[in-house]
XYZ file of C-alpha atoms in Angstrom:
556
model
C -3.157 19.929 -21.920
C -4.179 17.123 -24.285
C -7.399 16.401 -22.331
C -5.371 15.742 -19.192
C -7.032 18.038 -16.677
C -10.020 15.757 -15.953
C -7.586 13.380 -14.296
C -6.367 15.872 -11.703
C -8.802 14.736 -9.035
C -7.380 11.221 -9.174
C -4.252 12.361 -7.404
C -5.825 14.148 -4.446
C -5.163 11.117 -2.237
C -1.398 11.258 -2.809
C -0.171 13.196 0.212
C 2.810 11.119 1.289
C 6.397 11.779 0.195
C 7.753 14.417 -2.125
C 4.758 15.242 -4.300
C 2.521 18.294 -4.195
C -0.191 18.900 -6.817
C 0.734 20.961 -9.891
C -2.200 21.669 -12.256
C 0.136 22.231 -15.235
C 1.543 18.685 -14.957
C -1.319 16.342 -14.076
C 0.570 13.051 -14.445
C 2.562 11.751 -11.497
C 4.540 8.664 -10.492
C 6.785 7.923 -7.557
C 9.897 6.351 -9.028
C 10.908 4.577 -5.814
C 9.139 2.499 -3.193
C 9.973 4.896 -0.330
C 8.381 7.893 -2.109
C 11.645 9.856 -2.011
C 11.617 10.582 -5.756
C 8.523 11.996 -7.472
C 8.120 12.741 -11.169
C 5.353 14.911 -12.627
C 4.868 15.670 -16.298
C 2.526 17.066 -18.919
C 2.532 17.839 -22.637
C 0.600 19.827 -25.220
C 0.476 17.283 -28.050
C 2.468 14.322 -29.328
C 4.583 16.551 -31.596
C 5.150 19.345 -29.103
C 7.094 19.716 -25.877
C 6.966 17.588 -22.746
C 7.547 19.265 -19.379
C 8.862 17.498 -16.274
C 9.126 18.349 -12.597
C 11.379 16.121 -10.504
C 11.105 16.403 -6.713
C 13.707 14.553 -4.655
C 14.179 14.495 -0.894
C 17.796 15.662 -0.982
C 19.734 18.933 -1.012
C 22.434 17.459 -3.255
C 22.521 16.878 -7.002
C 19.652 15.057 -8.730
C 19.576 13.129 -11.986
C 16.805 11.817 -14.224
C 16.840 10.100 -17.576
C 15.717 7.493 -20.077
C 17.467 4.154 -20.507
C 17.162 1.453 -23.182
C 17.521 -1.295 -20.590
C 17.233 0.207 -17.107
C 20.997 0.689 -16.699
C 23.510 3.436 -17.364
C 24.861 2.402 -20.763
C 23.048 4.219 -23.550
C 21.025 6.420 -21.161
C 19.984 10.002 -21.933
C 19.761 12.135 -18.789
C 19.860 15.519 -17.090
C 21.743 16.350 -13.890
C 21.162 19.468 -11.832
C 20.955 21.034 -8.418
C 21.492 24.163 -6.347
C 25.104 24.678 -5.271
C 27.013 27.374 -3.376
C 27.281 29.432 -6.584
C 23.679 28.978 -7.695
C 21.863 26.453 -9.834
C 23.453 24.118 -12.387
C 21.863 21.907 -15.073
C 23.243 19.861 -17.975
C 21.949 17.470 -20.664
C 24.132 14.349 -20.679
C 24.484 10.814 -22.039
C 26.108 7.733 -20.550
C 28.493 5.344 -22.279
C 28.889 3.038 -19.296
C 29.047 2.898 -15.512
C 30.951 6.133 -15.031
C 30.104 9.835 -14.949
C 27.804 10.737 -17.880
C 29.219 12.990 -20.594
C 27.802 16.432 -21.375
C 25.959 16.512 -24.741
C 27.297 18.743 -27.499
C 23.719 19.870 -28.138
C 21.772 20.833 -25.011
C 18.243 19.673 -25.885
C 16.673 20.226 -22.459
C 15.626 23.643 -21.156
C 15.767 24.364 -17.429
C 12.600 26.116 -16.242
C 13.326 26.346 -12.531
C 15.605 24.892 -9.867
C 14.495 25.238 -6.251
C 15.909 23.903 -3.010
C 13.654 24.128 0.035
C 12.529 22.081 3.039
C 15.162 19.433 2.372
C 14.038 18.930 -1.245
C 15.472 19.722 -4.649
C 12.787 20.544 -7.223
C 13.934 20.610 -10.849
C 11.570 21.634 -13.673
C 12.657 21.270 -17.299
C 11.357 20.805 -20.843
C 12.355 19.083 -24.071
C 10.824 18.306 -27.444
C 9.013 14.959 -27.593
C 10.430 14.261 -31.053
C 14.006 15.359 -30.438
C 16.261 13.841 -33.097
C 19.553 14.658 -31.426
C 21.593 11.450 -31.776
C 22.452 11.647 -28.070
C 18.804 11.983 -26.954
C 16.396 9.133 -26.252
C 13.280 8.803 -28.402
C 10.111 9.351 -26.361
C 7.385 7.178 -27.887
C 3.866 6.099 -26.913
C 5.276 2.941 -25.348
C 6.452 2.166 -21.802
C 9.919 3.696 -21.264
C 12.479 2.746 -18.625
C 13.028 5.844 -16.502
C 16.117 6.042 -14.297
C 16.982 8.335 -11.429
C 19.873 8.966 -9.064
C 20.806 11.591 -6.507
C 23.594 12.613 -4.150
C 23.664 13.989 -0.649
C 25.948 16.864 -1.693
C 26.461 18.899 -4.860
C 29.628 17.017 -5.764
C 28.566 14.829 -8.702
C 30.027 11.440 -7.891
C 28.962 7.804 -7.457
C 25.433 7.660 -6.069
C 25.695 4.277 -4.297
C 22.206 3.036 -3.380
C 20.470 6.326 -4.243
C 19.283 5.189 -7.659
C 16.609 3.115 -9.358
C 14.491 2.521 -12.435
C 10.802 2.332 -13.257
C 8.976 1.646 -16.518
C 6.285 4.233 -17.328
C 4.278 5.138 -20.422
C 4.697 8.912 -20.496
C 2.580 9.747 -23.543
C -0.344 7.383 -22.951
C -0.358 7.248 -19.186
C -3.190 5.392 -17.488
C -3.921 6.955 -14.081
C -4.570 4.800 -11.037
C -6.099 5.535 -7.676
C -4.541 4.827 -4.304
C -6.721 3.047 -1.767
C -6.458 3.312 1.997
C -7.901 -0.219 2.216
C -5.354 -2.457 3.952
C -7.084 -5.795 3.365
C -4.965 -8.376 1.596
C -4.694 -12.130 1.098
C -1.331 -13.885 1.303
C -0.383 -16.586 -1.174
C 3.084 -17.647 -0.053
C 5.282 -20.681 0.339
C 5.859 -22.067 3.830
C 9.594 -22.305 4.449
C 10.231 -24.776 1.637
C 13.727 -26.120 0.977
C 15.117 -25.280 -2.456
C 17.341 -28.120 -3.710
C 20.765 -27.623 -5.300
C 19.356 -27.587 -8.846
C 19.820 -24.787 -11.377
C 16.083 -24.859 -12.181
C 13.382 -25.800 -9.688
C 9.626 -25.218 -9.929
C 7.579 -25.590 -6.760
C 3.789 -25.342 -6.406
C 1.378 -24.927 -3.524
C -2.410 -25.451 -3.665
C -4.493 -23.301 -1.336
C -7.902 -21.750 -0.820
C -8.346 -17.987 -0.570
C -11.525 -17.918 1.483
C -13.791 -14.969 0.706
C -17.497 -15.765 0.951
C -18.586 -12.715 -1.070
C -17.196 -11.345 -4.321
C -14.311 -8.895 -4.036
C -11.899 -7.261 -6.468
C -8.111 -7.514 -6.337
C -6.808 -4.045 -7.132
C -3.090 -4.427 -6.373
C -0.554 -7.269 -6.574
C 2.452 -7.018 -4.276
C 5.466 -9.375 -4.336
C 6.857 -10.742 -1.090
C 10.425 -11.794 -1.934
C 12.505 -13.582 0.678
C 15.331 -14.969 -1.485
C 15.946 -12.160 -3.954
C 18.780 -13.895 -5.822
C 16.983 -17.151 -6.687
C 13.269 -16.282 -7.116
C 12.855 -15.883 -10.899
C 9.094 -15.651 -11.329
C 5.818 -16.318 -9.495
C 2.404 -17.137 -10.949
C -0.865 -17.607 -9.095
C -3.340 -19.784 -10.998
C -7.057 -20.382 -10.524
C -7.759 -24.134 -10.650
C -10.677 -26.000 -12.259
C -13.450 -27.133 -9.900
C -12.236 -30.753 -9.924
C -9.004 -29.705 -8.158
C -9.903 -29.953 -4.459
C -6.762 -30.968 -2.537
C -4.538 -28.494 -0.708
C -0.830 -29.142 -0.355
C 2.517 -28.477 -1.997
C 4.934 -30.357 -4.229
C 7.210 -29.850 -7.245
C 5.286 -28.446 -10.222
C 4.323 -30.061 -13.524
C 3.345 -33.424 -12.109
C -0.048 -33.660 -13.797
C -0.921 -30.025 -13.104
C -4.175 -28.671 -14.537
C -4.266 -25.165 -13.019
C -3.316 -22.638 -15.696
C -5.720 -19.691 -15.369
C -3.393 -16.844 -14.308
C -4.744 -14.577 -11.558
C -1.514 -12.766 -10.658
C 1.985 -12.643 -12.125
C 5.400 -11.376 -11.048
C 8.895 -11.825 -12.485
C 12.405 -10.761 -11.547
C 12.866 -6.989 -11.531
C 9.150 -6.300 -11.104
C 7.493 -4.470 -8.251
C 3.994 -3.675 -7.033
C 1.363 -3.511 -9.787
C -1.835 -1.547 -9.261
C -4.716 -1.992 -11.677
C -6.508 0.990 -13.265
C -9.337 2.459 -11.217
C -12.174 0.924 -13.268
C -11.090 -2.757 -13.180
C -10.378 -5.443 -10.607
C -9.542 -9.141 -10.695
C -12.562 -11.017 -9.259
C -12.132 -13.318 -6.288
C -14.536 -14.938 -3.817
C -18.318 -15.220 -3.916
C -19.547 -18.178 -5.956
C -15.862 -19.113 -6.355
C -15.184 -19.146 -2.603
C -14.275 -22.846 -2.681
C -11.978 -22.463 -5.666
C -8.458 -23.806 -5.288
C -5.506 -21.628 -6.273
C -2.004 -22.758 -7.139
C 1.103 -20.680 -6.450
C 4.001 -21.524 -8.746
C 7.527 -20.252 -8.079
C 10.435 -20.755 -10.463
C 13.706 -20.845 -8.547
C 16.861 -20.068 -10.534
C 19.527 -21.432 -8.197
C 22.450 -20.575 -10.490
C 25.128 -21.468 -7.920
C 23.320 -24.702 -7.024
C 23.484 -23.901 -3.323
C 22.054 -26.493 -0.938
C 19.977 -25.781 2.152
C 18.272 -22.587 0.959
C 14.735 -22.122 2.339
C 12.071 -19.748 1.082
C 8.653 -18.321 1.978
C 8.174 -15.948 -0.947
C 4.833 -15.305 -2.586
C 2.244 -12.645 -3.392
C -0.018 -10.315 -1.447
C -3.363 -9.716 -3.114
C -4.850 -6.411 -1.978
C -8.617 -6.537 -2.318
C -11.696 -4.404 -1.809
C -15.407 -5.065 -1.344
C -16.177 -1.945 -3.398
C -16.506 -3.617 -6.766
C -15.158 -1.781 -9.773
C -16.845 -1.358 -13.145
C -15.254 -4.363 -14.863
C -13.883 -7.787 -13.964
C -10.327 -8.083 -15.296
C -8.634 -11.217 -16.594
C -5.101 -12.243 -17.554
C -4.628 -14.186 -20.795
C -1.437 -16.142 -21.519
C -0.321 -15.665 -25.140
C 2.800 -16.546 -27.111
C 4.592 -19.844 -27.711
C 2.976 -22.743 -25.846
C 5.034 -23.303 -22.657
C 3.438 -26.636 -21.774
C 4.405 -28.680 -24.833
C 7.723 -30.447 -25.350
C 8.754 -28.874 -28.622
C 11.248 -30.026 -31.218
C 11.991 -26.334 -31.596
C 15.618 -25.447 -31.067
C 17.192 -22.013 -31.295
C 20.570 -22.373 -33.056
C 23.807 -21.210 -31.409
C 25.821 -18.220 -32.654
C 22.631 -16.436 -33.775
C 22.714 -12.695 -32.940
C 18.992 -12.344 -33.747
C 16.679 -15.338 -33.979
C 12.908 -14.725 -33.790
C 10.191 -17.093 -32.590
C 6.449 -16.641 -32.988
C 3.272 -17.568 -31.159
C -0.123 -16.630 -32.580
C -3.461 -16.387 -30.754
C -6.406 -17.000 -33.071
C -9.523 -15.663 -31.327
C -11.856 -17.561 -33.664
C -11.111 -20.516 -31.380
C -12.882 -18.760 -28.487
C -16.347 -19.379 -29.941
C -15.883 -23.153 -29.545
C -15.501 -22.618 -25.777
C -17.624 -19.521 -25.157
C -20.770 -18.021 -26.671
C -21.188 -15.125 -27.123
C -17.632 -13.742 -27.234
C -17.535 -10.068 -26.151
C -15.121 -7.465 -27.413
C -12.050 -7.513 -25.165
C -10.210 -4.408 -23.984
C -6.491 -4.989 -23.366
C -4.769 -2.514 -21.034
C -1.574 -3.980 -19.512
C 1.090 -6.602 -20.151
C 3.965 -8.528 -18.610
C 6.457 -9.782 -21.215
C 8.509 -12.884 -20.427
C 11.523 -14.728 -21.796
C 14.572 -16.283 -20.176
C 18.239 -15.306 -20.529
C 18.602 -15.042 -24.328
C 15.583 -12.776 -24.897
C 16.420 -9.363 -26.399
C 13.223 -8.066 -28.053
C 9.494 -8.774 -27.733
C 6.724 -7.422 -29.946
C 2.992 -8.097 -29.518
C 1.061 -7.409 -32.714
C -2.695 -7.051 -33.317
C -4.308 -8.127 -36.610
C -7.849 -7.647 -37.904
C -9.035 -9.243 -41.147
C -5.476 -10.418 -41.743
C -4.013 -6.891 -41.593
C -1.853 -5.517 -38.804
C -3.600 -2.680 -36.981
C -0.600 -1.824 -34.820
C 1.518 -2.970 -31.907
C -0.360 -3.968 -28.792
C 2.939 -3.887 -26.869
C 6.637 -3.890 -27.684
C 10.034 -3.739 -26.026
C 12.928 -3.353 -28.456
C 15.463 -3.394 -25.597
C 14.022 -6.172 -23.472
C 15.914 -7.120 -20.314
C 14.834 -10.314 -18.568
C 16.220 -8.893 -15.326
C 13.593 -6.131 -15.442
C 10.257 -7.840 -16.076
C 7.627 -5.407 -14.904
C 3.899 -5.489 -15.468
C 3.157 -2.193 -17.185
C -0.003 -0.365 -18.178
C -0.058 0.088 -21.941
C -1.373 3.617 -21.495
C -4.070 2.946 -24.086
C -6.852 0.453 -24.653
C -6.657 -2.007 -27.563
C -10.001 -3.520 -28.570
C -9.770 -7.145 -29.738
C -12.820 -8.509 -31.560
C -13.867 -12.068 -32.310
C -11.726 -13.237 -35.264
C -8.766 -10.934 -34.522
C -5.289 -12.373 -34.056
C -2.560 -11.559 -31.549
C 1.006 -12.530 -32.472
C 3.922 -12.536 -30.025
C 7.405 -12.274 -31.539
C 10.446 -12.906 -29.314
C 13.978 -12.319 -30.609
C 16.901 -14.142 -28.996
C 20.663 -13.608 -29.017
C 22.652 -16.866 -28.752
C 25.961 -15.413 -29.984
C 27.764 -16.660 -26.883
C 26.281 -20.195 -26.953
C 27.836 -23.286 -28.531
C 24.820 -25.602 -28.260
C 21.212 -25.297 -29.309
C 18.763 -23.638 -26.918
C 15.490 -25.483 -26.453
C 12.074 -24.030 -25.686
C 11.336 -25.253 -22.166
C 11.054 -24.575 -18.441
C 14.770 -24.480 -17.554
C 16.514 -21.211 -16.744
C 18.856 -21.701 -19.715
C 15.966 -22.860 -21.929
C 13.756 -20.240 -23.531
C 10.171 -19.034 -23.366
C 8.172 -16.497 -25.371
C 5.128 -15.244 -23.469
C 2.976 -12.153 -23.069
C 0.617 -12.101 -20.080
C -2.104 -9.738 -21.305
C -4.461 -7.951 -18.883
C -7.924 -7.215 -20.264
C -11.621 -6.707 -19.476
C -14.323 -7.948 -19.283
C -12.964 -11.234 -17.948
C -14.001 -14.377 -19.848
C -13.274 -18.037 -19.161
C -10.439 -18.231 -21.741
C -7.164 -18.653 -19.832
C -4.611 -19.004 -22.625
C -4.329 -18.643 -26.383
C -0.988 -19.959 -27.658
C 0.650 -21.783 -30.537
C 3.797 -23.553 -31.703
C 5.183 -24.536 -35.109
C 4.100 -27.940 -36.333
C 7.641 -29.343 -36.511
C 11.175 -28.339 -35.501
C 14.853 -28.462 -36.182
C 17.068 -31.437 -35.514
C 17.759 -31.969 -31.833
C 21.447 -32.395 -32.659
C 21.831 -29.286 -34.796
C 24.782 -27.216 -33.569
C 25.476 -25.264 -36.720
C 26.506 -21.635 -36.457
C 26.548 -21.075 -40.212
C 24.645 -17.848 -40.832
C 23.033 -19.103 -44.055
C 21.727 -22.162 -42.246
C 20.471 -19.991 -39.382
C 18.580 -17.842 -41.882
C 17.042 -20.951 -43.441
C 15.963 -22.208 -40.021
C 14.464 -18.821 -39.183
C 12.454 -18.866 -42.423
C 11.352 -22.458 -41.796
C 10.115 -21.714 -38.278
C 8.141 -18.681 -39.461
C 6.521 -20.389 -42.449
C 5.586 -23.743 -40.932
C 1.896 -24.196 -39.994
C 1.165 -23.150 -36.421
C -0.656 -25.475 -34.021
C -2.970 -22.994 -32.298
C -4.743 -23.696 -29.003
C -7.240 -21.883 -26.775
C -7.904 -23.198 -23.259
C -10.735 -22.363 -20.868
C -10.830 -22.430 -17.071
C -12.044 -26.055 -17.035
C -9.045 -27.077 -19.148
C -11.175 -27.701 -22.220
C -9.496 -26.592 -25.419
C -10.049 -25.898 -29.109
C -7.363 -26.272 -31.757
C -6.472 -25.102 -35.251
C -3.665 -27.028 -36.983
C -3.259 -24.613 -39.874
C -2.344 -21.295 -38.280
C 0.016 -18.840 -39.968
C 2.487 -16.172 -38.885
C 1.595 -13.012 -40.772
C 4.005 -10.326 -41.857
C 4.827 -7.651 -39.283
C 5.531 -4.018 -40.015
C 8.779 -2.435 -38.901
C 8.778 -0.898 -35.440
C 7.940 2.797 -35.937
C 10.469 5.481 -35.003
C 9.851 9.203 -34.852
C 13.183 10.283 -36.377
C 14.831 9.389 -39.656
C 18.265 9.629 -38.081
C 19.618 6.813 -35.957
C 19.388 7.400 -32.218
C 22.369 5.831 -30.492
C 20.784 6.354 -27.093
C 17.830 4.113 -27.915
C 19.366 1.450 -30.125
C 21.738 -0.459 -27.882
C 21.378 -4.150 -27.223
C 21.117 -5.399 -23.677
C 22.686 -8.197 -21.730
C 20.130 -10.203 -19.825
C 21.463 -10.042 -16.292
C 19.843 -8.556 -13.226
C 20.836 -4.889 -13.332
C 22.040 -3.182 -10.128
C 19.182 -0.709 -10.478
C 16.677 -3.543 -10.581
C 18.210 -5.156 -7.518
C 18.147 -1.838 -5.650
C 14.439 -1.383 -6.391
C 13.563 -4.786 -5.001
C 15.832 -4.347 -1.980
C 14.219 -0.971 -1.278
C 10.857 -2.664 -1.447
C 11.901 -5.409 0.984
C 13.360 -2.861 3.398
C 10.018 -1.133 3.939
C 7.927 -4.283 4.369
């Protein structure tokens, strides 16, 4: 099974919920926080078949599928169950938020359908490279999986019995589950959120551990689900010594990311061989929690105590992990405006690792294993590209149907080795078709960002590696002329890039002559167009994303 069997032992600790070990399908993920829905899968090779087993704690109908954006529209799915007249199973596709339509070509094969002990267990198979226009393309990238189920066999609206989770099926990276319940809390203390659309608030604190430990899991604690947009925990330089809280970006110097969460995300557990170091010689280090509040209705009097739980262990893992901020520099006021009426407008940030040697010697080879992609409301696509000797080696990460309401940290499922001298480019594509004014690159909720928070090992003292073009468009440009938009796009790509690398003491190195290299087209496995995987997405918090977070809060 594609060298999968050695991983079987990793799952022996999973005894809660629906799952029971199946040696023919060694990969497993719970798709919900309450462990009501369990997915197992396995495959022979990347051009063969992939087999699934879905176990759900219900005796009604069950549904599972793939979605371009975490919602119903454009999803490819199967629905089945055991009814009064026996089992039923159909391959379907969804055009919107109503009952999915049955495919003309049934590309999924039912292997078994069992109902016992209050569970429905559905096993089925399909080809990995199915080119049916109504089927979703399964690639070696994280895919948004969706599920739903009913309490009876009447297929109707599922209400809260649904959700979504992003998983890399073909290059899955297994994780262990610890029974260790030790965690540190980095949270706000009942702060008042003012009636502003955008508000950033920061809190400095110590996380007192006298000996070195490893953080192995990051858990969000969300109190105000509708206004908390993202949370970052930074490690501060040694000269930052004062605790306290205040609005952010008032001379801040803490930018070494230790933990990250954004809207739509959930718990993130690191792979079994890495942990984020904390404590020991750094026991007096100050940490800064930053929360971006998106108070869209500008409500007054809202209070919040959201933050992060850092689950840690004294059993140190093989490698120290770090998080590197890459993309377009978020800390510089840029004369870089995205024009209105642009259906696709790309921006670029390039990390030049040759800058590392000015801050660190020697520079080890870095192994990148996970990512959290980040834009604001206009973001539609993000691609992270790896270059060596000026030539693209592949995509480190990509999301062609990015939804800023579903920003999860995901394991890449593979390791990308980045050597000294390599480059990492982040391309973000925006849709401003519905805007009449320019969109600036900035901190505001209606401004834009282009970032990739990359998880890697071994950890080094480089905290960020970003860039921005050396000039920008006119601040007053409001043109929607497509020729002018194309000229602006070409200008922004071809201007010299100001490239920066920062270390944990806020020292930096700079290159004023960076370039954006050509990028290959995103690979697809079928020559025919796949309607199920090519739909654009609106960047609003999807009901499925809200349900996941609410489920999480309910069990805290």
